[in-house]
mmCIF file of C-alpha atoms in Angstrom:
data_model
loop_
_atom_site.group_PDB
_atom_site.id
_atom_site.type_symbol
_atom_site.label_atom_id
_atom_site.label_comp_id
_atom_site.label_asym_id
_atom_site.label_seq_id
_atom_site.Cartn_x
_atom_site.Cartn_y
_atom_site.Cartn_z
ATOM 1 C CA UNK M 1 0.000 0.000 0.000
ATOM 2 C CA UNK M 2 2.556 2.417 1.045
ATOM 3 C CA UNK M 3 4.537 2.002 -2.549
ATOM 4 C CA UNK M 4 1.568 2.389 -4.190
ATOM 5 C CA UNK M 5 0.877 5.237 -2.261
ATOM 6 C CA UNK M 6 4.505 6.794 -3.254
ATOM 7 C CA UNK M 7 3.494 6.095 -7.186
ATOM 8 C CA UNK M 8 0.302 7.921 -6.824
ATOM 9 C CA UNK M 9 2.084 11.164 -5.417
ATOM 10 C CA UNK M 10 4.988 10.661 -7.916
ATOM 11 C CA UNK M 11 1.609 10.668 -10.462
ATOM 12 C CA UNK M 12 0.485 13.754 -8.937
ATOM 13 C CA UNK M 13 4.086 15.508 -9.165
ATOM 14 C CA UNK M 14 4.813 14.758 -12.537
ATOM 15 C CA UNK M 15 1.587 16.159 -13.602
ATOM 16 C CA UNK M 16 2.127 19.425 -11.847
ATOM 17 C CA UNK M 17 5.459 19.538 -13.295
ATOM 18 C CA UNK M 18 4.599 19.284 -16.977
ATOM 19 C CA UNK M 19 1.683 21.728 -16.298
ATOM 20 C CA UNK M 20 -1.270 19.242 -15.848
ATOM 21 C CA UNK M 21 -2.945 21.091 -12.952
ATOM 22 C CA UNK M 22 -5.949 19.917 -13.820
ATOM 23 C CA UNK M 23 -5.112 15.990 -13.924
ATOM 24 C CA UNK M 24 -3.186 16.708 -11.285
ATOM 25 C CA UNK M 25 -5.892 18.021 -8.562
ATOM 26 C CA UNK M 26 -8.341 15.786 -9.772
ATOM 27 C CA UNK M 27 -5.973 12.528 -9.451
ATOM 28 C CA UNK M 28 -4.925 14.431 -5.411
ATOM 29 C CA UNK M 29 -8.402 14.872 -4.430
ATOM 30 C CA UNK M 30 -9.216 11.067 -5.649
ATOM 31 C CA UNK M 31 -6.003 9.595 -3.903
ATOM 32 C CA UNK M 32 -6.644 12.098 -0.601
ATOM 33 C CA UNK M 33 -2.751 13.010 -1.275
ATOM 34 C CA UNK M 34 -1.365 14.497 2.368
ATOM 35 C CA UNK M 35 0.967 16.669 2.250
ATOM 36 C CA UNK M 36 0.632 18.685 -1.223
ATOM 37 C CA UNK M 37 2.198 17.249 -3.494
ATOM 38 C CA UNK M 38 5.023 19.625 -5.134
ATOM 39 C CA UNK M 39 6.102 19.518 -9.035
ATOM 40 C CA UNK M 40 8.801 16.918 -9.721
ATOM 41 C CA UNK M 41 10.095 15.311 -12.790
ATOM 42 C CA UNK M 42 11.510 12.248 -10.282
ATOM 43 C CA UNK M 43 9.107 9.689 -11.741
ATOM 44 C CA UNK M 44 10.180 11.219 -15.468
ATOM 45 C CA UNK M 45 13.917 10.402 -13.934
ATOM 46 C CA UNK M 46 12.826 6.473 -12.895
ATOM 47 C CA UNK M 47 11.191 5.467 -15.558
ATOM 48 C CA UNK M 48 14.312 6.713 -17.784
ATOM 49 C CA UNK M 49 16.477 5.002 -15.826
ATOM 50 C CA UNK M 50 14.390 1.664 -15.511
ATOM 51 C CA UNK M 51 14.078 1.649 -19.300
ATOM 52 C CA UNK M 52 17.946 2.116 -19.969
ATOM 53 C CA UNK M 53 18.833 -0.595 -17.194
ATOM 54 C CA UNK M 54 16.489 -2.594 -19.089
ATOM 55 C CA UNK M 55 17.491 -2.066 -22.581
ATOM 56 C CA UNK M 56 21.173 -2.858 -21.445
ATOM 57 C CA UNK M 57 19.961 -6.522 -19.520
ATOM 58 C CA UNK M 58 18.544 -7.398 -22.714
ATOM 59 C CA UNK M 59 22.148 -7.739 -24.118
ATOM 60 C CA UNK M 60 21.260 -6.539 -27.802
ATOM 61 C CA UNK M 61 23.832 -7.295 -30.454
ATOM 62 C CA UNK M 62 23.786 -4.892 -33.450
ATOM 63 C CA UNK M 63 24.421 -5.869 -36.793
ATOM 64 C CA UNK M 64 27.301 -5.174 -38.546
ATOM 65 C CA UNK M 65 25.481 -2.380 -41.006
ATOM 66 C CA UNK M 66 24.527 -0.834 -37.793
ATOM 67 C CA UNK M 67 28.101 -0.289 -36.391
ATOM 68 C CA UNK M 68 29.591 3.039 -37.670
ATOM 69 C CA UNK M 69 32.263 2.668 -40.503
ATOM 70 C CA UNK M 70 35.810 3.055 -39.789
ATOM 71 C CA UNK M 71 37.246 3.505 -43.125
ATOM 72 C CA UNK M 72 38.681 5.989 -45.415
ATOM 73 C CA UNK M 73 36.096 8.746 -45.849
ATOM 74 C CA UNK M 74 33.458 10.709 -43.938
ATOM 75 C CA UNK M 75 30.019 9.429 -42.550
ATOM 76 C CA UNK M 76 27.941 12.717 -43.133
ATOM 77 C CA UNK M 77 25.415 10.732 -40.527
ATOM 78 C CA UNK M 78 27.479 9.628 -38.122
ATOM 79 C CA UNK M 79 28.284 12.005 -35.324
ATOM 80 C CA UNK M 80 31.726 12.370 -34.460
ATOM 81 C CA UNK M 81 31.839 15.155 -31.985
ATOM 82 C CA UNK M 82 31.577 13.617 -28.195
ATOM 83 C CA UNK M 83 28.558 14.868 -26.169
ATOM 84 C CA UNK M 84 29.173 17.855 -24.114
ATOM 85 C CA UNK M 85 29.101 16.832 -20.416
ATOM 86 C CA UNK M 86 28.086 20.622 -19.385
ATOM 87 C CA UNK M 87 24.887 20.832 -17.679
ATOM 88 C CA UNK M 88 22.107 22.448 -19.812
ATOM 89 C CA UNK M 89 21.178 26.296 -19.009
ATOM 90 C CA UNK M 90 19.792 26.421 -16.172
ATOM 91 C CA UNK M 91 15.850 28.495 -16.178
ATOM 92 C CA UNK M 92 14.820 29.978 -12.790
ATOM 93 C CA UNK M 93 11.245 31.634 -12.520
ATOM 94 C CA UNK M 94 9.306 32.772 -9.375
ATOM 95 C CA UNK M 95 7.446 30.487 -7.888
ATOM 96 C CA UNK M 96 6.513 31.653 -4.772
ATOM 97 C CA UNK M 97 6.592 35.539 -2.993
ATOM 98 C CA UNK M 98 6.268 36.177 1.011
ATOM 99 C CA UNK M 99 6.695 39.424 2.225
ATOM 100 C CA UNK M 100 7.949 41.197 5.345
ATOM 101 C CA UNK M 101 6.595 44.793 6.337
ATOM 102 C CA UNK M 102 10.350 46.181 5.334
ATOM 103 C CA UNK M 103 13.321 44.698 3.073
ATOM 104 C CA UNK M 104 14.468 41.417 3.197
ATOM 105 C CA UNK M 105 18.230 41.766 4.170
ATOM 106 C CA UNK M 106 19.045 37.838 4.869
ATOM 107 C CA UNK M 107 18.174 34.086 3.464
ATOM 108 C CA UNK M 108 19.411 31.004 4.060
ATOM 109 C CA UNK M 109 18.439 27.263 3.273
ATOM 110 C CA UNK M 110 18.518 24.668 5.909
ATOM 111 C CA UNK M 111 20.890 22.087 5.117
ATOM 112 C CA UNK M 112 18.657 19.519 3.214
ATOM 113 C CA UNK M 113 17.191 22.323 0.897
ATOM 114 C CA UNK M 114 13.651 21.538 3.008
ATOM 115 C CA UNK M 115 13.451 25.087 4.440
ATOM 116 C CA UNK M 116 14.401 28.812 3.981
ATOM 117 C CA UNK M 117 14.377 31.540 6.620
ATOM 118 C CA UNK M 118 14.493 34.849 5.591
ATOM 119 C CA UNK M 119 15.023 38.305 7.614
ATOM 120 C CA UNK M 120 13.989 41.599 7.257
ATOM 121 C CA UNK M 121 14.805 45.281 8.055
ATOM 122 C CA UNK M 122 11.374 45.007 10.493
ATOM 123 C CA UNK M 123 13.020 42.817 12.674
ATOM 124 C CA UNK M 124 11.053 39.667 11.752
ATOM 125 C CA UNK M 125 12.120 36.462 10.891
ATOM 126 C CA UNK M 126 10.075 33.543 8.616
ATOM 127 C CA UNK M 127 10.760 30.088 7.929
ATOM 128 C CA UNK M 128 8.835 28.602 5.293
ATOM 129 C CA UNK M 129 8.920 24.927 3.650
ATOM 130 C CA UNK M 130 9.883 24.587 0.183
ATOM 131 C CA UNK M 131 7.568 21.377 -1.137
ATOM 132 C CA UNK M 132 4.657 23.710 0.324
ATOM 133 C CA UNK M 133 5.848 26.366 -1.675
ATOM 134 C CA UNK M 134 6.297 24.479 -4.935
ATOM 135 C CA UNK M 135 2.759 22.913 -4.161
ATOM 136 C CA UNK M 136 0.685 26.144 -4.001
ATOM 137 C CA UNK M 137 2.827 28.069 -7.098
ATOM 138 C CA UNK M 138 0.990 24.804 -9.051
ATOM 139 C CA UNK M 139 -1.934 24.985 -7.558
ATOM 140 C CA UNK M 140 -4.750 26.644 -10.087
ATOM 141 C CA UNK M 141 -6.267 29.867 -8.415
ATOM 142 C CA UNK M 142 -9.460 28.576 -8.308
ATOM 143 C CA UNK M 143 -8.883 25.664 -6.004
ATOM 144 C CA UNK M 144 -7.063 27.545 -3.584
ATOM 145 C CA UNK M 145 -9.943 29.812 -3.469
ATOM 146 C CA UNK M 146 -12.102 26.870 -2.277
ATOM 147 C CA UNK M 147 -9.745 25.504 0.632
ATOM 148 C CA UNK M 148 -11.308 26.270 3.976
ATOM 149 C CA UNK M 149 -9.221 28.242 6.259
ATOM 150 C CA UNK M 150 -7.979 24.945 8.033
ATOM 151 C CA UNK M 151 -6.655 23.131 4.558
ATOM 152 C CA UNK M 152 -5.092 26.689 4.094
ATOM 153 C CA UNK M 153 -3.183 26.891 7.770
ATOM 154 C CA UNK M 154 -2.206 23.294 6.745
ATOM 155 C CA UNK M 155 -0.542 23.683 3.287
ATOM 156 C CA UNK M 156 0.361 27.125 4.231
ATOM 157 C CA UNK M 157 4.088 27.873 2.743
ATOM 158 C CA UNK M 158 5.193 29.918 6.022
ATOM 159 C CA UNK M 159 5.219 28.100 8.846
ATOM 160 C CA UNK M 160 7.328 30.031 11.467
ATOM 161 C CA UNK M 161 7.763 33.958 12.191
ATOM 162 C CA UNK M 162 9.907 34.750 14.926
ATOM 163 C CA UNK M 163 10.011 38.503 16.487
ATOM 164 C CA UNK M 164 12.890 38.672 19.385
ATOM 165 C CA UNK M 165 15.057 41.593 17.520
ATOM 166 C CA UNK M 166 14.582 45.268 17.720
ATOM 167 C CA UNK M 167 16.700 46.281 14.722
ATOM 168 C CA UNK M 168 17.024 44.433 11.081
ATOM 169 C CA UNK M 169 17.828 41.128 10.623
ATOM 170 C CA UNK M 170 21.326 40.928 9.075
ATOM 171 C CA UNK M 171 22.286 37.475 8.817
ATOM 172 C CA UNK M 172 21.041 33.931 9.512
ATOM 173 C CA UNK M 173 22.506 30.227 9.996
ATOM 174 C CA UNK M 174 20.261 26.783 10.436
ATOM 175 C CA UNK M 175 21.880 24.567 12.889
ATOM 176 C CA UNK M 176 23.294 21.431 10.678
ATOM 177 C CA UNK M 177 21.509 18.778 12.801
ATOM 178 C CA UNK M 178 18.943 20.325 15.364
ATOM 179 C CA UNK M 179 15.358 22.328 14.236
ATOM 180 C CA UNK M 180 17.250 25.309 15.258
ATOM 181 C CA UNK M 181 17.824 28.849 13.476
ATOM 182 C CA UNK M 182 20.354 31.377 14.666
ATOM 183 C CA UNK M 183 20.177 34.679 13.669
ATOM 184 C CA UNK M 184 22.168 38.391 13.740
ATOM 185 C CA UNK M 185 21.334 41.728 13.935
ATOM 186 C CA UNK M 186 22.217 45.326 13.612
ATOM 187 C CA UNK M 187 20.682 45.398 17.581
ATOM 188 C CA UNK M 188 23.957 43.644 18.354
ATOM 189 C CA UNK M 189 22.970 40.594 19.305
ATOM 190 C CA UNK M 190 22.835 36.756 18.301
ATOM 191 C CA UNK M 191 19.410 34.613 18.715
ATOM 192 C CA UNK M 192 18.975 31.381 19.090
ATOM 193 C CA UNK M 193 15.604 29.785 18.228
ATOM 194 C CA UNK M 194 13.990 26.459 18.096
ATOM 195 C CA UNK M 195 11.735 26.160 15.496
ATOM 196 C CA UNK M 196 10.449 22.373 16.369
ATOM 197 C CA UNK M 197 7.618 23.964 18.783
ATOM 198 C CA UNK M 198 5.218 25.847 16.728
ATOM 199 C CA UNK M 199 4.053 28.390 19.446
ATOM 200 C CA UNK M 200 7.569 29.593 19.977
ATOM 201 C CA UNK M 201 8.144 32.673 18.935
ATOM 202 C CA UNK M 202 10.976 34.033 21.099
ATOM 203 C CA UNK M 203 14.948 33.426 21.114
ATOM 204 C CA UNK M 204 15.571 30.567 23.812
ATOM 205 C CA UNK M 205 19.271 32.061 24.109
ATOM 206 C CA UNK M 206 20.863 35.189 23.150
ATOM 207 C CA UNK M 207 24.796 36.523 22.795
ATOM 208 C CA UNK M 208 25.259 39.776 23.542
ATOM 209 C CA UNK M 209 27.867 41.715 21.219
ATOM 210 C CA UNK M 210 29.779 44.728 21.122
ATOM 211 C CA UNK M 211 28.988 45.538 17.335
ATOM 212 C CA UNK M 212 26.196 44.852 14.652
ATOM 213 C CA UNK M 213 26.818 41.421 13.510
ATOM 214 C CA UNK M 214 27.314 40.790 10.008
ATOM 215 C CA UNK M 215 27.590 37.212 9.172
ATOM 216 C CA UNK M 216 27.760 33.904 10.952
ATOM 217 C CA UNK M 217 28.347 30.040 10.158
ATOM 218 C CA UNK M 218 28.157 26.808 12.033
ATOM 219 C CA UNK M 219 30.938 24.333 12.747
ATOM 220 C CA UNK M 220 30.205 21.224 10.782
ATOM 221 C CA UNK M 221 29.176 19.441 14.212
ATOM 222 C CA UNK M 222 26.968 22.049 15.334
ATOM 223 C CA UNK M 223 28.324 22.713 18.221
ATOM 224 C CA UNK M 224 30.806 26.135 17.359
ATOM 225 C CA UNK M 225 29.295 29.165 16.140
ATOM 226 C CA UNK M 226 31.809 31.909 14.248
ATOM 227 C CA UNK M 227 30.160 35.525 14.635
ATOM 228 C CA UNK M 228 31.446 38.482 12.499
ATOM 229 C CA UNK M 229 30.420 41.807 13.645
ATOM 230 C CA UNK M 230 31.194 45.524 12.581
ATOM 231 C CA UNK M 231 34.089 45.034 15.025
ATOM 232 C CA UNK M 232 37.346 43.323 12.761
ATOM 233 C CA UNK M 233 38.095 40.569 15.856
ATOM 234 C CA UNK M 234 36.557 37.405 14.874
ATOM 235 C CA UNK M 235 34.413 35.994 17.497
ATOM 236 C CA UNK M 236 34.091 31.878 17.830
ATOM 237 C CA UNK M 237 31.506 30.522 20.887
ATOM 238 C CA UNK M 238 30.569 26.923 22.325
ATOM 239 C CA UNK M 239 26.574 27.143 20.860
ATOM 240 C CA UNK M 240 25.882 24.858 24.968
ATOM 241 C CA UNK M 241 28.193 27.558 27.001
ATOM 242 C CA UNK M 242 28.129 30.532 25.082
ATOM 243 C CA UNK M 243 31.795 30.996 25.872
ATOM 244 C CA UNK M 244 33.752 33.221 23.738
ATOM 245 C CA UNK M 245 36.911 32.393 22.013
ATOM 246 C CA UNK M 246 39.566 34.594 19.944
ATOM 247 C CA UNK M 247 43.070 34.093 18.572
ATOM 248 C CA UNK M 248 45.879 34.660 21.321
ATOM 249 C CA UNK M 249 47.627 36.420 18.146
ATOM 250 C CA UNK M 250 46.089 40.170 17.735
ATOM 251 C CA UNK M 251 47.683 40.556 14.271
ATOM 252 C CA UNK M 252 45.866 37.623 13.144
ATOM 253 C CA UNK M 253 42.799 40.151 13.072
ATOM 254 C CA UNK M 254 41.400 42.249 10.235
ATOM 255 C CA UNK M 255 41.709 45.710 10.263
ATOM 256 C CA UNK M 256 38.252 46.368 9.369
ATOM 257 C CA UNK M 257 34.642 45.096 10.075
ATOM 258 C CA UNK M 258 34.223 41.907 9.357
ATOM 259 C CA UNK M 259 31.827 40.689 6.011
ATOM 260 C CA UNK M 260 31.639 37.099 5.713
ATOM 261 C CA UNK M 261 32.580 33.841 7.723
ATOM 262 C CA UNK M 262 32.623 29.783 6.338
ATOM 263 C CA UNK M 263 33.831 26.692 7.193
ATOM 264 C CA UNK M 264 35.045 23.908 4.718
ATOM 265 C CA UNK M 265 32.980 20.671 5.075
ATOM 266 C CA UNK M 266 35.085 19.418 7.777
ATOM 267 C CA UNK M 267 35.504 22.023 10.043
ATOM 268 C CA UNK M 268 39.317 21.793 9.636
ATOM 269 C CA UNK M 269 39.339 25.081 8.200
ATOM 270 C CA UNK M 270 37.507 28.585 7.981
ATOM 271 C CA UNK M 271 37.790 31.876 6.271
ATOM 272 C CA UNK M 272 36.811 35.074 6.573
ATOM 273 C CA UNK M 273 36.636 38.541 4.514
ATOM 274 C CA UNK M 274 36.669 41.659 5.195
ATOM 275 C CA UNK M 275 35.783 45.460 4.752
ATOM 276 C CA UNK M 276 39.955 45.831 4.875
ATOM 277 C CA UNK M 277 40.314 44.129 1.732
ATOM 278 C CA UNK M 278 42.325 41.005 2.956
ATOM 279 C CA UNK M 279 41.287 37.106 2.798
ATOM 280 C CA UNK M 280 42.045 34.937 5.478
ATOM 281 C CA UNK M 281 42.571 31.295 5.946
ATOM 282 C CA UNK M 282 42.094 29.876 9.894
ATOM 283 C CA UNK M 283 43.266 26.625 11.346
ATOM 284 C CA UNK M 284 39.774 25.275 12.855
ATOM 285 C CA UNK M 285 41.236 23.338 15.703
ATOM 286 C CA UNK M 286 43.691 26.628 17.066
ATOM 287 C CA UNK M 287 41.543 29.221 16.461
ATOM 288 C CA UNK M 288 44.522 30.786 14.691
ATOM 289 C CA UNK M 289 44.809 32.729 11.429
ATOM 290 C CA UNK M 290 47.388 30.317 8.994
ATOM 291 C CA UNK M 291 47.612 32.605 6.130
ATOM 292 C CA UNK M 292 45.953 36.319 4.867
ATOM 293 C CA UNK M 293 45.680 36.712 1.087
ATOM 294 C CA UNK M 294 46.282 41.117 0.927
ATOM 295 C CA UNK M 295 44.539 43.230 -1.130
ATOM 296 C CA UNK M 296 42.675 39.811 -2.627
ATOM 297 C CA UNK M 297 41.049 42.583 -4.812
ATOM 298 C CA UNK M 298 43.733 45.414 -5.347
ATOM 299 C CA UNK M 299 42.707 46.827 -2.021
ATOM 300 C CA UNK M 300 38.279 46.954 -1.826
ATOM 301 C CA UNK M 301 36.864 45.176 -0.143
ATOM 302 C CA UNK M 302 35.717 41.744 -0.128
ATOM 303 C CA UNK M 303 32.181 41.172 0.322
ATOM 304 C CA UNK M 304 31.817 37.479 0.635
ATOM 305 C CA UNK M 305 33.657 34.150 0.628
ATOM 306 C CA UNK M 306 32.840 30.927 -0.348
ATOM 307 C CA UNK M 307 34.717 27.259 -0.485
ATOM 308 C CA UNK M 308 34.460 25.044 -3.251
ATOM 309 C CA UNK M 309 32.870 21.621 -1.667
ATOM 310 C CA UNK M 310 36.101 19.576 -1.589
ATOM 311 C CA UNK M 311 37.889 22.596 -0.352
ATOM 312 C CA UNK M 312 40.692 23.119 -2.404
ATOM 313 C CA UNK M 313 39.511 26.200 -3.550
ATOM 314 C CA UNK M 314 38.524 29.485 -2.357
ATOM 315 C CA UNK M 315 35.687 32.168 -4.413
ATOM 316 C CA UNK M 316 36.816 35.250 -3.131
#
C-alpha cells in the first residue's frame, strides 16, 4: 500500500510539473494526497532510468550495417563530436513571494534544501517549507480559493515567524543537525531559536555583542558558532556555554569590520573577509589565522567568501 501510495504522489508531481494542474488536482483529491504534493520530474527520472537498465539486460547485439564505418572517408550521418558533459542552461522563474513589512536583508536554506528563513529590516524572521511552496505556485487559483481556512493553515508555505530583535535582521545560519535557526542583527545581538515547537516565537538564548553582527556560520558538528560583527576581531563561541573564544595572536585580526565567515565541510578550516580588503585562511582546531591573502582585490573590499565543496579552492 505504502509504494503504491509513493506512485500515486509521484503521479500527482509529474503532472504538476509538466503543467497538468488539472489531472493533477483531480488525481490528489481522488487519492486524498497528504501533504501537497510539489512539481517533480523524479518519476520522469525512474522510468528513464528503468528503461535504460532494461534495454542494457537485454544484451542486444547490433548488426554489422549498424556499427559506424571506420574507413577511409566521412560518414555525413554519423556524429563524431563527443557529447558535451556541461549541464544544460539552467531556467529559474518565481514560484513563490512572502513578504515582510520592510526589506528582506538575509536568506538562508537549511541544510537539506527543506526550508528557507528569511530576515527583514522590520526585525522579523520567517521560515517557510519549500515542497509547500512548490505545491501552491501549481496549484490553479481557483482551487485555492475553495480551501477552507484549516486546509489553508495546513498547506500554508510559512510556517514560522519569529520577532525577538529590535533592529534588522542581518544574517542567519540553520543549525546542521537540530530544528534550530540562529540569527544576527544590527541590535547587536545573536538569537537562538527552536523552530520544532510551533508556538515559539521568542529566542531561547541570546549573545550579547559589542557591534552589529554581520555574518555567521556553524561548525560542521553544530556545536561552534563563528560571529562576524562591525568590530574586525573574529568571534568563535561553544553554541551549549556561550563561551567566547579569539586568537591569542592580535595581528591575526582584520583591520576592518568583518563581512563574511565559512567553514570547509570538515571544520578543519575557515575563512573570513573583510571590509579591509584582505582574505584569510584559519586553522579550525587553534583558532589561529594560517595565512591572509592582501589586497585579494587590489585593495576593496571583499564582500563574501565561499569554499568550493572539496575545499581546495577558495571564491573570493
Amino acid at each position: 500500500i505504502k509504494d503504491r501510495e509513493t506512485l500515486y504522489r509521484l503521479i500527482i508531481s509529474q503532472l504538476f510539473y509538466d503543467g497538468h494542474q488539472t489531472l493533477a488536482v483531480s488525481l490528489s483529491n481522488m487519492v486524498k494526497a497528504h501533504p501537497a504534493c510539489p512539481p517533480s520530474d523524479r518519476l520522469l527520472n525512474i522510468v528513464s532510468a528503468g528503461l535504460r537498465t532494461e534495454q542494457e539486460t537485454k544484451g542486444i547485439k547490433f548488426s554489422a550495417l549498424d556499427q559506424p564505418y571506420t574507413g577511409p572517408g566521412i560518414d555525413l550521418e554519423y556524429e563524431t563530436e563527443a557529447p558535451s558533459l556541461a549541464p544544460e542552461p539552467a531556467l529559474y522563474e518565481t514560484c513563490y513571494v512572502t513578504s515582510h513589512k520592510a526589506q528582506c536583508r538575509a536568506g538562508t536554506f537549511s541544510r537539506d534544501g527543506q526550508l528557507v528563513a528569511t530576515g527583514s529590516a522590520d526585525a522579523s524572521i520567517k521560515i517557510l517549507d519549500v515542497d509547500r511552496m512548490l505545491a501552491k505556485s501549481a496549484m490553479p487559483p481557483e482551487v485555492a480559493a475553495q480551501e477552507s481556512a484549516q486546509q489553508n493553515m495546513e498547506t500554508h508555505p510559512v510556517i514560522r515567524t519569529l520577532y525577538d530583535h529590535i533592529e534588522e535582521v542581518t544574517c542567519l545560519e540553520f543549525h546542521p543537525r537540530e530544528q534550530i535557526l540562529v540569527s544576527g542583527s544590527r541590535d547587536y545581538t545573536v538569537k537562538f531559536f527552536d523552530y520544532s515547537k510551533p508556538s515559539v516565537k521568542r529566542a531561547f538564548k541570546t549573545i550579547h555583542e559589542a557591534e552589529m553582527v554581520r555574518t555567521l556560520a556553524f561548525h560542521p558538528s553544530g556545536d561552534f558558532i563563528l560571529v562576524g560583527t562591525q568590530h574586525p576581531t573574529l568571534r568563535l563561541y561553544d553554541v551549549n556555554t556561550t563561551q567566547c573564544f579569539v586568537s591569542s595572536v592580535p595581528s591575526d585580526q582584520h583591520k576592518a569590520p568583518i563581512t563574511t565567515v565559512r567553514y570547509n565541510n570538515s571544520g578543519k578550516l575557515y575563512v573570513s573577509s573583510s571590509k579591509d580588503g584582505d582574505m584569510k585562511l584559519w586553522d579550525g582546531v587553534s583558532n589561529k589565522c594560517i595565512c591572509t591573502f592582501p589586497q585579494a582585490h587590489d585593495g576593496n573590499e571583499v564582500c563574501s567568501v565561499y569554499f568550493s565543496h572539496n575545499g581546495k579552492y577558495v571564491l573570493v
